[in-house]
Amino acid sequence: MAPRRKKIYEGKAKILYEGPEPGTLVQYFKDDATAFNAQKKATIDGKGVLNNRLSEYFMTGLTNIGIPNHFIRRLNMREQLIRQVEIVPLEVIVRNFAAGSIAKRLGMEEGTALPRPIVEYSYKNDALGDPLVPEEYIIAFGWANQQDLDDIVSLALRVNDFLSGVFFGVGIKLVDFKIEIGRVWDGDFMRLIVADEISPDSCRLWDIKTGAHLDKDVFRRDLGSLTDAYTEVARRLGVLPANATNIKPTLIN
Ligand code: UDP
């Protein structure tokens, strides 16, 4: 066993450890899956390995088109080095098509195209089940100010265009996704960057031809093997060799 680093935080799907240099952290991807505010739980063999790889792929893509994010480099199968940020306590959700909570709330059929991408916010608080909050609350309670929100919307829409295009290229429709945003300081100057992870845990991904779910809804709705769904996404993106059927023999560094 490698010497244990100091644990900074443990969440539902990831653990953060102290990084090798100040201002860095090591993000470890667990195999744990939770849904419905952790009322449904399971351990899914290989999920952490796949999400580490997939988040690396998307964050590197963001870096390559100039969208600032926390990713520095992947360390091994389950860990990546990231910039330490101060997380804005919001889940920033971008929707292209109705699904999940918006479909329920507005009585829309899942899959209905929205008139334009909709950005909405949930307040990150497990005890409250991450409630949807309006901008008014965010500003009044000081979670972010108007300038921050303008920057967050701009980042979220750029990420949406990037991810939508990447997924479209491999026959997948990006229905919606969630990102988290972190603050970093250069002296007195504060910047907002994309943080946390981008993976099928936090996106809705539908096969364009068949409509098959290739995301965490497979787990939420008991639609089959989550590992198979995530492996398929990774394989199409070239993150896994094209002939990979199973992550174990192929995903070694
Ligand atoms: N999402 C997430 N974490 C959350 C809530 C939502 O990653 O705690 C993602 C979810 O996977 C989906 C999008 O955000 O891609 C929109 O989710 P929605 O509000 O429809 O909630 P859900 O139906 O997933 O509860």
PDB file of C-alpha atoms and ligand atoms in Angstrom:
ATOM      1  CA  MET A   1       0.000   0.000   0.000  1.00  0.00           C
ATOM      2  CA  ALA A   2       1.233   3.472  -0.876  1.00  0.00           C
ATOM      3  CA  PRO A   3       1.531   5.785   2.138  1.00  0.00           C
ATOM      4  CA  ARG A   4      -1.836   7.378   2.812  1.00  0.00           C
ATOM      5  CA  ARG A   5      -2.133  11.046   2.128  1.00  0.00           C
ATOM      6  CA  LYS A   6      -4.192  13.338   4.267  1.00  0.00           C
ATOM      7  CA  LYS A   7      -7.850  13.049   3.367  1.00  0.00           C
ATOM      8  CA  ILE A   8      -9.405  16.459   2.789  1.00  0.00           C
ATOM      9  CA  TYR A   9     -12.942  15.448   1.886  1.00  0.00           C
ATOM     10  CA  GLU A  10     -14.945  12.333   1.076  1.00  0.00           C
ATOM     11  CA  GLY A  11     -18.071  12.596  -1.059  1.00  0.00           C
ATOM     12  CA  LYS A  12     -20.417  10.039  -2.571  1.00  0.00           C
ATOM     13  CA  ALA A  13     -18.309   9.155  -5.603  1.00  0.00           C
ATOM     14  CA  LYS A  14     -14.899  10.719  -4.960  1.00  0.00           C
ATOM     15  CA  ILE A  15     -12.301  11.355  -2.286  1.00  0.00           C
ATOM     16  CA  LEU A  16     -10.003  14.376  -2.196  1.00  0.00           C
ATOM     17  CA  TYR A  17      -6.523  14.036  -0.717  1.00  0.00           C
ATOM     18  CA  GLU A  18      -3.870  16.635  -0.075  1.00  0.00           C
ATOM     19  CA  GLY A  19      -1.779  17.115  -3.223  1.00  0.00           C
ATOM     20  CA  PRO A  20       2.017  17.026  -3.599  1.00  0.00           C
ATOM     21  CA  GLU A  21       2.278  20.829  -3.848  1.00  0.00           C
ATOM     22  CA  PRO A  22       0.334  23.658  -2.220  1.00  0.00           C
ATOM     23  CA  GLY A  23      -2.750  24.522  -4.236  1.00  0.00           C
ATOM     24  CA  THR A  24      -3.157  20.978  -5.577  1.00  0.00           C
ATOM     25  CA  LEU A  25      -5.313  18.021  -4.571  1.00  0.00           C
ATOM     26  CA  VAL A  26      -5.514  14.385  -5.609  1.00  0.00           C
ATOM     27  CA  GLN A  27      -8.997  13.392  -6.729  1.00  0.00           C
ATOM     28  CA  TYR A  28      -9.728   9.662  -6.275  1.00  0.00           C
ATOM     29  CA  PHE A  29     -12.697   8.145  -8.137  1.00  0.00           C
ATOM     30  CA  LYS A  30     -14.602   5.490  -6.168  1.00  0.00           C
ATOM     31  CA  ASP A  31     -16.781   2.732  -7.599  1.00  0.00           C
ATOM     32  CA  ASP A  32     -19.704   3.858  -5.449  1.00  0.00           C
ATOM     33  CA  ALA A  33     -22.896   4.982  -7.145  1.00  0.00           C
ATOM     34  CA  THR A  34     -25.722   6.802  -5.422  1.00  0.00           C
ATOM     35  CA  ALA A  35     -29.016   8.190  -6.647  1.00  0.00           C
ATOM     36  CA  PHE A  36     -32.083   9.916  -5.257  1.00  0.00           C
ATOM     37  CA  ASN A  37     -30.032  11.814  -2.688  1.00  0.00           C
ATOM     38  CA  ALA A  38     -28.149   8.628  -1.671  1.00  0.00           C
ATOM     39  CA  GLN A  39     -31.312   6.620  -0.915  1.00  0.00           C
ATOM     40  CA  LYS A  40     -30.188   4.158  -3.603  1.00  0.00           C
ATOM     41  CA  LYS A  41     -26.596   2.935  -3.326  1.00  0.00           C
ATOM     42  CA  ALA A  42     -24.381   0.357  -5.008  1.00  0.00           C
ATOM     43  CA  THR A  43     -20.774  -0.414  -5.789  1.00  0.00           C
ATOM     44  CA  ILE A  44     -20.216  -0.688  -9.511  1.00  0.00           C
ATOM     45  CA  ASP A  45     -17.053  -2.447 -10.577  1.00  0.00           C
ATOM     46  CA  GLY A  46     -14.902  -0.205 -12.738  1.00  0.00           C
ATOM     47  CA  LYS A  47     -17.010   2.960 -12.586  1.00  0.00           C
ATOM     48  CA  GLY A  48     -14.264   4.948 -10.861  1.00  0.00           C
ATOM     49  CA  VAL A  49     -11.677   3.899 -13.442  1.00  0.00           C
ATOM     50  CA  LEU A  50     -13.975   4.885 -16.308  1.00  0.00           C
ATOM     51  CA  ASN A  51     -14.955   8.238 -14.799  1.00  0.00           C
ATOM     52  CA  ASN A  52     -11.326   9.118 -14.045  1.00  0.00           C
ATOM     53  CA  ARG A  53     -10.524   8.518 -17.721  1.00  0.00           C
ATOM     54  CA  LEU A  54     -13.621  10.237 -19.057  1.00  0.00           C
ATOM     55  CA  SER A  55     -13.257  13.308 -16.857  1.00  0.00           C
ATOM     56  CA  GLU A  56      -9.604  13.546 -17.962  1.00  0.00           C
ATOM     57  CA  TYR A  57     -10.757  13.393 -21.581  1.00  0.00           C
ATOM     58  CA  PHE A  58     -13.381  16.141 -21.250  1.00  0.00           C
ATOM     59  CA  MET A  59     -11.316  18.464 -19.046  1.00  0.00           C
ATOM     60  CA  THR A  60      -8.329  18.149 -21.402  1.00  0.00           C
ATOM     61  CA  GLY A  61     -10.657  19.020 -24.274  1.00  0.00           C
ATOM     62  CA  LEU A  62     -11.851  22.095 -22.379  1.00  0.00           C
ATOM     63  CA  THR A  63      -8.245  23.152 -21.773  1.00  0.00           C
ATOM     64  CA  ASN A  64      -7.517  22.740 -25.485  1.00  0.00           C
ATOM     65  CA  ILE A  65     -10.269  25.185 -26.436  1.00  0.00           C
ATOM     66  CA  GLY A  66      -9.396  27.635 -23.675  1.00  0.00           C
ATOM     67  CA  ILE A  67     -12.042  26.862 -21.056  1.00  0.00           C
ATOM     68  CA  PRO A  68     -10.360  27.061 -17.635  1.00  0.00           C
ATOM     69  CA  ASN A  69     -10.756  24.002 -15.406  1.00  0.00           C
ATOM     70  CA  HIS A  70      -9.174  22.282 -12.417  1.00  0.00           C
ATOM     71  CA  PHE A  71      -7.551  19.308 -14.208  1.00  0.00           C
ATOM     72  CA  ILE A  72      -3.743  19.107 -14.125  1.00  0.00           C
ATOM     73  CA  ARG A  73      -2.925  15.490 -15.013  1.00  0.00           C
ATOM     74  CA  ARG A  74      -4.012  11.931 -14.452  1.00  0.00           C
ATOM     75  CA  LEU A  75      -1.858  10.088 -11.929  1.00  0.00           C
ATOM     76  CA  ASN A  76      -3.076   6.504 -12.250  1.00  0.00           C
ATOM     77  CA  MET A  77      -6.195   4.451 -12.931  1.00  0.00           C
ATOM     78  CA  ARG A  78      -8.277   6.058 -10.220  1.00  0.00           C
ATOM     79  CA  GLU A  79      -6.553   9.335  -9.400  1.00  0.00           C
ATOM     80  CA  GLN A  80      -5.940  12.681 -10.992  1.00  0.00           C
ATOM     81  CA  LEU A  81      -4.080  15.771  -9.856  1.00  0.00           C
ATOM     82  CA  ILE A  82      -6.292  18.853  -9.743  1.00  0.00           C
ATOM     83  CA  ARG A  83      -6.078  22.489  -8.696  1.00  0.00           C
ATOM     84  CA  GLN A  84      -7.492  23.179  -5.284  1.00  0.00           C
ATOM     85  CA  VAL A  85     -10.466  25.505  -5.603  1.00  0.00           C
ATOM     86  CA  GLU A  86     -13.118  26.926  -3.346  1.00  0.00           C
ATOM     87  CA  ILE A  87     -16.267  25.273  -4.612  1.00  0.00           C
ATOM     88  CA  VAL A  88     -19.223  27.585  -5.325  1.00  0.00           C
ATOM     89  CA  PRO A  89     -22.040  25.765  -3.472  1.00  0.00           C
ATOM     90  CA  LEU A  90     -24.168  25.349  -6.590  1.00  0.00           C
ATOM     91  CA  GLU A  91     -24.864  22.571  -9.033  1.00  0.00           C
ATOM     92  CA  VAL A  92     -24.988  24.310 -12.385  1.00  0.00           C
ATOM     93  CA  ILE A  93     -27.334  22.397 -14.655  1.00  0.00           C
ATOM     94  CA  VAL A  94     -27.590  22.926 -18.413  1.00  0.00           C
ATOM     95  CA  ARG A  95     -30.476  21.394 -20.323  1.00  0.00           C
ATOM     96  CA  ASN A  96     -30.901  20.972 -24.073  1.00  0.00           C
ATOM     97  CA  PHE A  97     -33.843  18.544 -23.982  1.00  0.00           C
ATOM     98  CA  ALA A  98     -36.404  17.941 -21.237  1.00  0.00           C
ATOM     99  CA  ALA A  99     -35.652  15.016 -18.902  1.00  0.00           C
ATOM    100  CA  GLY A 100     -35.592  14.215 -15.206  1.00  0.00           C
ATOM    101  CA  SER A 101     -36.750  16.917 -12.841  1.00  0.00           C
ATOM    102  CA  ILE A 102     -37.694  19.559 -15.446  1.00  0.00           C
ATOM    103  CA  ALA A 103     -39.858  17.053 -17.343  1.00  0.00           C
ATOM    104  CA  LYS A 104     -41.615  16.150 -14.110  1.00  0.00           C
ATOM    105  CA  ARG A 105     -41.982  19.703 -12.850  1.00  0.00           C
ATOM    106  CA  LEU A 106     -43.429  21.054 -16.096  1.00  0.00           C
ATOM    107  CA  GLY A 107     -45.231  17.905 -17.256  1.00  0.00           C
ATOM    108  CA  MET A 108     -43.100  17.680 -20.402  1.00  0.00           C
ATOM    109  CA  GLU A 109     -42.415  14.496 -22.294  1.00  0.00           C
ATOM    110  CA  GLU A 110     -38.784  13.406 -21.854  1.00  0.00           C
ATOM    111  CA  GLY A 111     -36.792  14.229 -24.969  1.00  0.00           C
ATOM    112  CA  THR A 112     -38.727  17.364 -25.926  1.00  0.00           C
ATOM    113  CA  ALA A 113     -36.289  19.903 -27.384  1.00  0.00           C
ATOM    114  CA  LEU A 114     -36.095  23.058 -25.284  1.00  0.00           C
ATOM    115  CA  PRO A 115     -36.417  26.423 -27.057  1.00  0.00           C
ATOM    116  CA  ARG A 116     -32.840  27.223 -26.032  1.00  0.00           C
ATOM    117  CA  PRO A 117     -30.336  25.792 -23.561  1.00  0.00           C
ATOM    118  CA  ILE A 118     -31.623  26.418 -20.044  1.00  0.00           C
ATOM    119  CA  VAL A 119     -29.183  27.002 -17.200  1.00  0.00           C
ATOM    120  CA  GLU A 120     -30.477  26.434 -13.666  1.00  0.00           C
ATOM    121  CA  TYR A 121     -28.972  26.107 -10.211  1.00  0.00           C
ATOM    122  CA  SER A 122     -29.392  23.791  -7.259  1.00  0.00           C
ATOM    123  CA  TYR A 123     -28.028  24.697  -3.855  1.00  0.00           C
ATOM    124  CA  LYS A 124     -25.461  22.022  -2.884  1.00  0.00           C
ATOM    125  CA  ASN A 125     -26.860  20.685   0.367  1.00  0.00           C
ATOM    126  CA  ASP A 126     -27.397  16.940   0.788  1.00  0.00           C
ATOM    127  CA  ALA A 127     -29.596  17.338   3.862  1.00  0.00           C
ATOM    128  CA  LEU A 128     -32.017  19.422   1.788  1.00  0.00           C
ATOM    129  CA  GLY A 129     -31.703  17.259  -1.347  1.00  0.00           C
ATOM    130  CA  ASP A 130     -29.978  19.978  -3.442  1.00  0.00           C
ATOM    131  CA  PRO A 131     -33.034  22.238  -3.915  1.00  0.00           C
ATOM    132  CA  LEU A 132     -33.491  24.258  -7.112  1.00  0.00           C
ATOM    133  CA  VAL A 133     -32.784  27.916  -6.332  1.00  0.00           C
ATOM    134  CA  PRO A 134     -33.372  31.140  -8.295  1.00  0.00           C
ATOM    135  CA  GLU A 135     -30.605  33.715  -8.915  1.00  0.00           C
ATOM    136  CA  GLU A 136     -32.288  35.950  -6.366  1.00  0.00           C
ATOM    137  CA  TYR A 137     -31.488  33.465  -3.566  1.00  0.00           C
ATOM    138  CA  ILE A 138     -27.908  32.959  -4.771  1.00  0.00           C
ATOM    139  CA  ILE A 139     -27.173  36.671  -4.717  1.00  0.00           C
ATOM    140  CA  ALA A 140     -29.134  37.438  -1.529  1.00  0.00           C
ATOM    141  CA  PHE A 141     -27.378  34.685   0.437  1.00  0.00           C
ATOM    142  CA  GLY A 142     -23.988  35.588  -1.017  1.00  0.00           C
ATOM    143  CA  TRP A 143     -23.207  32.201  -2.623  1.00  0.00           C
ATOM    144  CA  ALA A 144     -22.202  34.115  -5.757  1.00  0.00           C
ATOM    145  CA  ASN A 145     -22.685  37.673  -7.029  1.00  0.00           C
ATOM    146  CA  GLN A 146     -24.186  38.861 -10.320  1.00  0.00           C
ATOM    147  CA  GLN A 147     -20.787  39.064 -12.025  1.00  0.00           C
ATOM    148  CA  ASP A 148     -19.988  35.513 -10.885  1.00  0.00           C
ATOM    149  CA  LEU A 149     -23.324  34.305 -12.271  1.00  0.00           C
ATOM    150  CA  ASP A 150     -22.696  36.006 -15.614  1.00  0.00           C
ATOM    151  CA  ASP A 151     -19.299  34.263 -15.768  1.00  0.00           C
ATOM    152  CA  ILE A 152     -20.828  30.944 -14.677  1.00  0.00           C
ATOM    153  CA  VAL A 153     -23.520  31.071 -17.397  1.00  0.00           C
ATOM    154  CA  SER A 154     -20.897  31.899 -19.984  1.00  0.00           C
ATOM    155  CA  LEU A 155     -18.684  28.992 -18.860  1.00  0.00           C
ATOM    156  CA  ALA A 156     -21.661  26.610 -18.694  1.00  0.00           C
ATOM    157  CA  LEU A 157     -22.827  27.464 -22.218  1.00  0.00           C
ATOM    158  CA  ARG A 158     -19.316  27.074 -23.640  1.00  0.00           C
ATOM    159  CA  VAL A 159     -19.014  23.682 -21.929  1.00  0.00           C
ATOM    160  CA  ASN A 160     -22.452  22.788 -23.334  1.00  0.00           C
ATOM    161  CA  ASP A 161     -21.434  23.632 -26.909  1.00  0.00           C
ATOM    162  CA  PHE A 162     -18.177  21.721 -26.558  1.00  0.00           C
ATOM    163  CA  LEU A 163     -19.711  18.614 -25.002  1.00  0.00           C
ATOM    164  CA  SER A 164     -22.734  18.624 -27.329  1.00  0.00           C
ATOM    165  CA  GLY A 165     -20.392  18.625 -30.315  1.00  0.00           C
ATOM    166  CA  VAL A 166     -18.074  15.961 -28.940  1.00  0.00           C
ATOM    167  CA  PHE A 167     -20.995  13.656 -28.144  1.00  0.00           C
ATOM    168  CA  PHE A 168     -22.793  14.357 -31.438  1.00  0.00           C
ATOM    169  CA  GLY A 169     -19.630  13.236 -33.212  1.00  0.00           C
ATOM    170  CA  VAL A 170     -19.981   9.788 -31.662  1.00  0.00           C
ATOM    171  CA  GLY A 171     -23.739   9.416 -32.118  1.00  0.00           C
ATOM    172  CA  ILE A 172     -24.774  10.569 -28.647  1.00  0.00           C
ATOM    173  CA  LYS A 173     -27.248  13.301 -27.723  1.00  0.00           C
ATOM    174  CA  LEU A 174     -26.316  15.464 -24.736  1.00  0.00           C
ATOM    175  CA  VAL A 175     -29.692  15.890 -23.043  1.00  0.00           C
ATOM    176  CA  ASP A 176     -28.453  17.714 -19.941  1.00  0.00           C
ATOM    177  CA  PHE A 177     -25.527  17.834 -17.541  1.00  0.00           C
ATOM    178  CA  LYS A 178     -24.318  19.274 -14.272  1.00  0.00           C
ATOM    179  CA  ILE A 179     -21.037  21.038 -13.582  1.00  0.00           C
ATOM    180  CA  GLU A 180     -19.528  22.578 -10.514  1.00  0.00           C
ATOM    181  CA  ILE A 181     -17.515  25.762 -10.456  1.00  0.00           C
ATOM    182  CA  GLY A 182     -14.547  26.679  -8.281  1.00  0.00           C
ATOM    183  CA  ARG A 183     -12.866  29.929  -7.347  1.00  0.00           C
ATOM    184  CA  VAL A 184      -9.097  30.335  -7.655  1.00  0.00           C
ATOM    185  CA  TRP A 185      -7.052  33.358  -6.724  1.00  0.00           C
ATOM    186  CA  ASP A 186      -4.066  34.898  -8.467  1.00  0.00           C
ATOM    187  CA  GLY A 187      -3.144  37.391  -5.761  1.00  0.00           C
ATOM    188  CA  ASP A 188      -6.253  39.507  -5.246  1.00  0.00           C
ATOM    189  CA  PHE A 189      -7.706  38.529  -8.613  1.00  0.00           C
ATOM    190  CA  MET A 190     -10.398  35.826  -8.425  1.00  0.00           C
ATOM    191  CA  ARG A 191     -11.272  33.588 -11.369  1.00  0.00           C
ATOM    192  CA  LEU A 192     -13.993  30.968 -11.800  1.00  0.00           C
ATOM    193  CA  ILE A 193     -13.023  27.634 -13.340  1.00  0.00           C
ATOM    194  CA  VAL A 194     -14.779  24.347 -14.078  1.00  0.00           C
ATOM    195  CA  ALA A 195     -14.181  21.878 -11.233  1.00  0.00           C
ATOM    196  CA  ASP A 196     -15.398  18.514  -9.857  1.00  0.00           C
ATOM    197  CA  GLU A 197     -15.843  16.078 -12.755  1.00  0.00           C
ATOM    198  CA  ILE A 198     -17.466  15.654 -16.141  1.00  0.00           C
ATOM    199  CA  SER A 199     -18.595  12.074 -16.653  1.00  0.00           C
ATOM    200  CA  PRO A 200     -21.697   9.998 -17.418  1.00  0.00           C
ATOM    201  CA  ASP A 201     -22.497  10.294 -13.690  1.00  0.00           C
ATOM    202  CA  SER A 202     -23.391  13.933 -14.227  1.00  0.00           C
ATOM    203  CA  CYS A 203     -24.716  13.962 -17.815  1.00  0.00           C
ATOM    204  CA  ARG A 204     -27.760  12.527 -19.556  1.00  0.00           C
ATOM    205  CA  LEU A 205     -26.523  10.816 -22.699  1.00  0.00           C
ATOM    206  CA  TRP A 206     -28.864   9.157 -25.182  1.00  0.00           C
ATOM    207  CA  ASP A 207     -27.820   7.154 -28.211  1.00  0.00           C
ATOM    208  CA  ILE A 208     -28.986   9.255 -31.181  1.00  0.00           C
ATOM    209  CA  LYS A 209     -30.272   6.253 -33.158  1.00  0.00           C
ATOM    210  CA  THR A 210     -31.802   4.022 -30.488  1.00  0.00           C
ATOM    211  CA  GLY A 211     -32.425   6.446 -27.621  1.00  0.00           C
ATOM    212  CA  ALA A 212     -30.624   4.023 -25.270  1.00  0.00           C
ATOM    213  CA  HIS A 213     -29.478   5.620 -22.022  1.00  0.00           C
ATOM    214  CA  LEU A 214     -25.680   5.722 -21.654  1.00  0.00           C
ATOM    215  CA  ASP A 215     -25.520   7.503 -18.292  1.00  0.00           C
ATOM    216  CA  LYS A 216     -26.386   7.216 -14.618  1.00  0.00           C
ATOM    217  CA  ASP A 217     -30.100   6.810 -15.439  1.00  0.00           C
ATOM    218  CA  VAL A 218     -29.137   3.175 -16.205  1.00  0.00           C
ATOM    219  CA  PHE A 219     -28.527   2.865 -12.465  1.00  0.00           C
ATOM    220  CA  ARG A 220     -31.318   5.208 -11.286  1.00  0.00           C
ATOM    221  CA  ARG A 221     -33.924   3.410 -13.407  1.00  0.00           C
ATOM    222  CA  ASP A 222     -32.512  -0.160 -13.355  1.00  0.00           C
ATOM    223  CA  LEU A 223     -31.965  -0.271 -17.118  1.00  0.00           C
ATOM    224  CA  GLY A 224     -29.048  -2.727 -17.186  1.00  0.00           C
ATOM    225  CA  SER A 225     -25.297  -2.625 -16.619  1.00  0.00           C
ATOM    226  CA  LEU A 226     -23.882   0.797 -15.798  1.00  0.00           C
ATOM    227  CA  THR A 227     -20.336  -0.387 -16.518  1.00  0.00           C
ATOM    228  CA  ASP A 228     -21.395  -1.507 -19.994  1.00  0.00           C
ATOM    229  CA  ALA A 229     -23.035   1.865 -20.687  1.00  0.00           C
ATOM    230  CA  TYR A 230     -19.985   3.880 -19.517  1.00  0.00           C
ATOM    231  CA  THR A 231     -17.624   1.527 -21.346  1.00  0.00           C
ATOM    232  CA  GLU A 232     -19.605   2.159 -24.534  1.00  0.00           C
ATOM    233  CA  VAL A 233     -19.249   5.944 -24.101  1.00  0.00           C
ATOM    234  CA  ALA A 234     -15.503   5.585 -23.458  1.00  0.00           C
ATOM    235  CA  ARG A 235     -15.073   3.233 -26.411  1.00  0.00           C
ATOM    236  CA  ARG A 236     -16.881   5.579 -28.832  1.00  0.00           C
ATOM    237  CA  LEU A 237     -14.776   8.540 -27.696  1.00  0.00           C
ATOM    238  CA  GLY A 238     -11.587   6.548 -28.256  1.00  0.00           C
ATOM    239  CA  VAL A 239     -10.788   6.666 -24.547  1.00  0.00           C
ATOM    240  CA  LEU A 240     -10.836   2.860 -24.708  1.00  0.00           C
ATOM    241  CA  PRO A 241      -9.622   0.811 -27.678  1.00  0.00           C
ATOM    242  CA  ALA A 242     -12.430   0.305 -30.220  1.00  0.00           C
ATOM    243  CA  ASN A 243     -12.599  -3.420 -29.556  1.00  0.00           C
ATOM    244  CA  ALA A 244     -12.800  -3.100 -25.767  1.00  0.00           C
ATOM    245  CA  THR A 245     -15.667  -5.042 -24.313  1.00  0.00           C
ATOM    246  CA  ASN A 246     -14.596  -4.887 -20.739  1.00  0.00           C
ATOM    247  CA  ILE A 247     -12.534  -2.272 -18.938  1.00  0.00           C
ATOM    248  CA  LYS A 248     -10.367  -4.618 -16.927  1.00  0.00           C
ATOM    249  CA  PRO A 249      -7.733  -5.871 -19.354  1.00  0.00           C
ATOM    250  CA  THR A 250      -7.534  -2.668 -21.388  1.00  0.00           C
ATOM    251  CA  LEU A 251      -7.558   0.223 -18.955  1.00  0.00           C
ATOM    252  CA  ILE A 252      -4.073   0.005 -17.540  1.00  0.00           C
ATOM    253  CA  ASN A 253      -2.477   3.455 -17.717  1.00  0.00           C
TER     254      ASN A 253
HETATM  255  N1  UDP B   1     -27.260  15.906 -11.752  1.00  0.00           N
HETATM  256  C1  UDP B   1     -26.102  15.562 -11.070  1.00  0.00           C
HETATM  257  N2  UDP B   1     -26.099  15.591  -9.725  1.00  0.00           N
HETATM  258  C2  UDP B   1     -27.175  15.949  -8.989  1.00  0.00           C
HETATM  259  C3  UDP B   1     -28.361  16.305  -9.684  1.00  0.00           C
HETATM  260  C4  UDP B   1     -28.357  16.272 -11.060  1.00  0.00           C
HETATM  261  O1  UDP B   1     -25.098  15.251 -11.678  1.00  0.00           O
HETATM  262  O2  UDP B   1     -27.106  15.973  -7.741  1.00  0.00           O
HETATM  263  C5  UDP B   1     -27.275  15.864 -13.224  1.00  0.00           C
HETATM  264  C6  UDP B   1     -28.116  14.710 -13.728  1.00  0.00           C
HETATM  265  O3  UDP B   1     -27.309  13.569 -13.952  1.00  0.00           O
HETATM  266  C7  UDP B   1     -28.648  15.250 -15.025  1.00  0.00           C
HETATM  267  C8  UDP B   1     -28.737  16.770 -14.799  1.00  0.00           C
HETATM  268  O4  UDP B   1     -27.894  17.042 -13.698  1.00  0.00           O
HETATM  269  O5  UDP B   1     -27.740  15.014 -16.070  1.00  0.00           O
HETATM  270  C9  UDP B   1     -30.127  17.252 -14.505  1.00  0.00           C
HETATM  271  O6  UDP B   1     -30.669  16.507 -13.450  1.00  0.00           O
HETATM  272  P1  UDP B   1     -32.174  16.697 -12.944  1.00  0.00           P
HETATM  273  O7  UDP B   1     -32.335  18.049 -12.338  1.00  0.00           O
HETATM  274  O8  UDP B   1     -33.112  16.350 -14.038  1.00  0.00           O
HETATM  275  O9  UDP B   1     -32.268  15.739 -11.714  1.00  0.00           O
HETATM  276  P2  UDP B   1     -32.463  14.191 -11.613  1.00  0.00           P
HETATM  277  O10 UDP B   1     -33.618  13.836 -12.475  1.00  0.00           O
HETATM  278  O11 UDP B   1     -31.160  13.624 -12.068  1.00  0.00           O
HETATM  279  O12 UDP B   1     -32.696  14.026 -10.141  1.00  0.00           O
END
